[in-house]
CSV table of C-alpha atoms and ligand atoms in Angstrom, one decimal:
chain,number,residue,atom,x,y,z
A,1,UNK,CA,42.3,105.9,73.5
A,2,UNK,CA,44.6,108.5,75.2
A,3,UNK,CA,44.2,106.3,78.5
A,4,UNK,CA,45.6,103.1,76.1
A,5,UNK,CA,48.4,104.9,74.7
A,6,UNK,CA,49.7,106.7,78.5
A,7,UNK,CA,49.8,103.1,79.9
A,8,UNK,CA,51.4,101.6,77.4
A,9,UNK,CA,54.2,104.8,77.6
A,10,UNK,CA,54.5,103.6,81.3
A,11,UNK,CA,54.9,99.7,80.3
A,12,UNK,CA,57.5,100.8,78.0
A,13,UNK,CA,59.2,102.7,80.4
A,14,UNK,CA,59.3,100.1,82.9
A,15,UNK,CA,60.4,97.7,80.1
A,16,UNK,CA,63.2,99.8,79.2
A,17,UNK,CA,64.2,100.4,82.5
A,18,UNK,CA,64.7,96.2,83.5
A,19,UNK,CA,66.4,95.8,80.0
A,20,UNK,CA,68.7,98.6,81.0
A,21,UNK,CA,69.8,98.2,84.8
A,22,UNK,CA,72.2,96.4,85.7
A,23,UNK,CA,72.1,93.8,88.9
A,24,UNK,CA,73.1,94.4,92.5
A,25,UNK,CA,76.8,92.3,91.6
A,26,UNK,CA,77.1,94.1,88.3
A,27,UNK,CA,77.2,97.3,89.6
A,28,UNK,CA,79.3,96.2,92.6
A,29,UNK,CA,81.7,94.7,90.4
A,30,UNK,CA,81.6,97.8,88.4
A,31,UNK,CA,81.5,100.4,91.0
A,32,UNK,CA,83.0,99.1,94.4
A,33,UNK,CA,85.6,96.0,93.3
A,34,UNK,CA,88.3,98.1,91.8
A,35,UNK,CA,89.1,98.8,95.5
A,36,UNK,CA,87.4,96.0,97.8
A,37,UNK,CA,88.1,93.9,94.6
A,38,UNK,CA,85.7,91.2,93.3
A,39,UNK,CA,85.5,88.7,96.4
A,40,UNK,CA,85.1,91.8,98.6
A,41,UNK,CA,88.2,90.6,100.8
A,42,UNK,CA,89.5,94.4,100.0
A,43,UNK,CA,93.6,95.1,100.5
A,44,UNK,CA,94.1,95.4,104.5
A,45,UNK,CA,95.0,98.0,106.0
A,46,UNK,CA,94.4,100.1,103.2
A,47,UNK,CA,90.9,99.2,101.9
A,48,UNK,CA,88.8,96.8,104.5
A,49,UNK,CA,87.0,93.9,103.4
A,50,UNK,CA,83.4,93.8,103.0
A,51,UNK,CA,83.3,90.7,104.5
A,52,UNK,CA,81.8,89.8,108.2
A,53,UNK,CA,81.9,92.9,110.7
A,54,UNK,CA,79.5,94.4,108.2
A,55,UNK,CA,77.3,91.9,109.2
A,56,UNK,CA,77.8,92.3,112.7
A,57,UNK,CA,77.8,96.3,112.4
A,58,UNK,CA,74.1,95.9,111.4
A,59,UNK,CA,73.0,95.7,115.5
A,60,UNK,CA,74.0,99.7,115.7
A,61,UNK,CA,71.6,101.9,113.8
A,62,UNK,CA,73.9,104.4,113.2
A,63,UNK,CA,75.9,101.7,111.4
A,64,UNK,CA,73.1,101.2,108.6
A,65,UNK,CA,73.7,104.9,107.4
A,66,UNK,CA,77.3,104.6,107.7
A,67,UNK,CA,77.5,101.9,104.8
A,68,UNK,CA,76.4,104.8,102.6
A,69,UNK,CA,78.2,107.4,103.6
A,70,UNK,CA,81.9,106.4,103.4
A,71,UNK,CA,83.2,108.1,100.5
A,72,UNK,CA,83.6,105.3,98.2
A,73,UNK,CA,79.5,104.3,98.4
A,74,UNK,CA,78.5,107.8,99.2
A,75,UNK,CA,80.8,109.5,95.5
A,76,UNK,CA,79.4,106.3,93.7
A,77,UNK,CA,77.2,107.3,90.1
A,78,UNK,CA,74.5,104.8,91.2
A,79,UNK,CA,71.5,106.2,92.5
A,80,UNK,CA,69.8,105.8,95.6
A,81,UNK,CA,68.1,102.7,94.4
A,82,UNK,CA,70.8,101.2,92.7
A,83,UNK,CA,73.4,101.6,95.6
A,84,UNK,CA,70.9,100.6,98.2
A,85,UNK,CA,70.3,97.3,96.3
A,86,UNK,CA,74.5,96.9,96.4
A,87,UNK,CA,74.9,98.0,99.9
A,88,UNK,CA,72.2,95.0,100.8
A,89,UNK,CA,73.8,92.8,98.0
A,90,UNK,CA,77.3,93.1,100.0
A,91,UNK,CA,75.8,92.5,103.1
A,92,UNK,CA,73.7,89.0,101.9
A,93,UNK,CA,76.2,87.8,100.0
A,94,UNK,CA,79.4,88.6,102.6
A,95,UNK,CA,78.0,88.8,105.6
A,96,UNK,CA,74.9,86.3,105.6
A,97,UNK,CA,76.3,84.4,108.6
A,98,UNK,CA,76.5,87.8,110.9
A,99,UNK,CA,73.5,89.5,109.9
A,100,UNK,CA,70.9,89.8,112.7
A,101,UNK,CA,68.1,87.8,112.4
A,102,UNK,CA,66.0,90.9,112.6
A,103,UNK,CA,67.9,92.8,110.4
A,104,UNK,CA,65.7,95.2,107.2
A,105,UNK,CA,67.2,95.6,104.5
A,106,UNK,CA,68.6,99.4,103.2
A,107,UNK,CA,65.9,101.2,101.5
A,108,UNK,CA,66.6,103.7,99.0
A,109,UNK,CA,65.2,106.4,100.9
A,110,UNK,CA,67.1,105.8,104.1
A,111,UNK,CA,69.9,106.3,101.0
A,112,UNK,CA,68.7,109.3,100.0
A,113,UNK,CA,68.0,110.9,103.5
A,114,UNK,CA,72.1,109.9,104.2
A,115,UNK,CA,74.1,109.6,101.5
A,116,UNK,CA,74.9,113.5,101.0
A,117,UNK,CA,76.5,113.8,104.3
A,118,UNK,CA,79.8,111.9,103.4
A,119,UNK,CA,81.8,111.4,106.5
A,120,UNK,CA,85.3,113.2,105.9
A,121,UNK,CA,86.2,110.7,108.6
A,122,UNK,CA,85.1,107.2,108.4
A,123,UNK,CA,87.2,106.1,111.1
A,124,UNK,CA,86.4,108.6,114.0
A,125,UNK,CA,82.6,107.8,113.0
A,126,UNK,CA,83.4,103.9,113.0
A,127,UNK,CA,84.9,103.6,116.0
A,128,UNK,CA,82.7,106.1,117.7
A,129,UNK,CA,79.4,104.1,117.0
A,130,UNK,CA,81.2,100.6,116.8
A,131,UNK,CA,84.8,100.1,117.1
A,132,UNK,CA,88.0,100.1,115.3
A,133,UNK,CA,89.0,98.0,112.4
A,134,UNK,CA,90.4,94.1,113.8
A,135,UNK,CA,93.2,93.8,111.4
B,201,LIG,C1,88.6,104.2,95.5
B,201,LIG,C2,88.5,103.1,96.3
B,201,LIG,C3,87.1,102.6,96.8
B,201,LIG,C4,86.0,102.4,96.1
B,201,LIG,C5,85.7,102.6,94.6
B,201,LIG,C6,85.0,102.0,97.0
B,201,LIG,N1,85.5,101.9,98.3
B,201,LIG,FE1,84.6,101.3,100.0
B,201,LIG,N2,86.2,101.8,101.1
B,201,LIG,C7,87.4,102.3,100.5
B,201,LIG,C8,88.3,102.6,101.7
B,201,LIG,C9,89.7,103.2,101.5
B,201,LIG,C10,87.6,102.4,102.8
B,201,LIG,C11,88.0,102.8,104.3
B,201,LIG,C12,87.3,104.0,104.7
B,201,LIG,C13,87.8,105.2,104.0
B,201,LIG,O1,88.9,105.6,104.1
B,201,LIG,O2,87.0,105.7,103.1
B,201,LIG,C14,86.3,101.9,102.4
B,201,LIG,C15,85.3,101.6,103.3
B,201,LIG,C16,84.1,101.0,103.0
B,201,LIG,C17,83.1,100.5,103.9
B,201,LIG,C18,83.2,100.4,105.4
B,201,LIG,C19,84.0,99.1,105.8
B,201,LIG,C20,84.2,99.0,107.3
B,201,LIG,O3,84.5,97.9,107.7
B,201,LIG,O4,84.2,100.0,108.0
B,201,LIG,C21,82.0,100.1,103.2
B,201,LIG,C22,80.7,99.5,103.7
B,201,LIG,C23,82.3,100.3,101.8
B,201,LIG,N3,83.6,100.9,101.7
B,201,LIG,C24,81.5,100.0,100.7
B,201,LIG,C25,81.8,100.4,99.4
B,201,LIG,C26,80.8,100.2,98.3
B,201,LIG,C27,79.4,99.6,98.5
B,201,LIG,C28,81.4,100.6,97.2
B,201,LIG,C29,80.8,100.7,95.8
B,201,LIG,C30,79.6,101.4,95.7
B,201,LIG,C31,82.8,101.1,97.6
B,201,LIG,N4,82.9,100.9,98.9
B,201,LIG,C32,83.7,101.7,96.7
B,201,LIG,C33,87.7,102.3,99.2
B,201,LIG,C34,86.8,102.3,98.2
């Protein structure tokens, strides 16, 4: 009997826990288009867009982390999961025609492992594992 009712606590938990996440796009829209707004095409110079090099950016390793840690992913409320499952919603839905063929998607724990070291300079970082911004 106590065996029943402990996996039927854990069904309910994982219930509640579809019913009350929100998608990949929700969350982006949410969390990340107030700046890079809805289409991702962001405000050149002053916000980048999402759209492309991200794509591209995905041949350095050091460029998987670095989606994470700029401020605006890295300060996000979303956990690990959740901004993880954004990061590689951006990058399918913006950048599906630059992506390597070999590219794995962000897991959460790569998230968790980089996410607390926010870079206090994106740009240094950017253009010292890729290159500078083409606008
Ligand atoms: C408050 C505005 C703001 C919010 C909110 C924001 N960003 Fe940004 N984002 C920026 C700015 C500005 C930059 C340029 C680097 C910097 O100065 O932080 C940037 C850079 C980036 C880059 C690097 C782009 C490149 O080409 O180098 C990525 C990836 C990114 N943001 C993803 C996100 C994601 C994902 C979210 C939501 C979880 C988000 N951002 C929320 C303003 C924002």
């Amino acid at each position: 009997m106590r065996a029943i009712t402990i996996v039927l606590f854990f069904l309910l938990l994982a219930t509640g826990d579809i019913a009350l996440s929100a998608s990949p796009r929700t969350n982006y829209l949410l969390y990340c288009s107030g700046c890079h707004l809805p289409s991702g095409i962001g405000n050149p110079p002053n916000v980048p867009t999402l759209h492309d090099e991200l794509g591209r950016m995905m041949t350095a390793e050091e460029m998987r982390s670095y989606l994470v840690r700029v401020p605006g992913s890295s300060q996000t409320p979303l956990s690990d999961a959740e901004l993880a499952d954004v990061v590689n919603w951006v990058l399918y839905e913006f950048n599906a025609g630059t992506l390597p063929e070999d590219f794995r998607p962000i897991s959460a724990e790569e998230v968790a492992a980089s996410r607390g070291t926010i870079l206090a300079d994106p740009l240094k970082y950017r253009i010292r594992y890729w290159k500078d911004y083409d606008f």
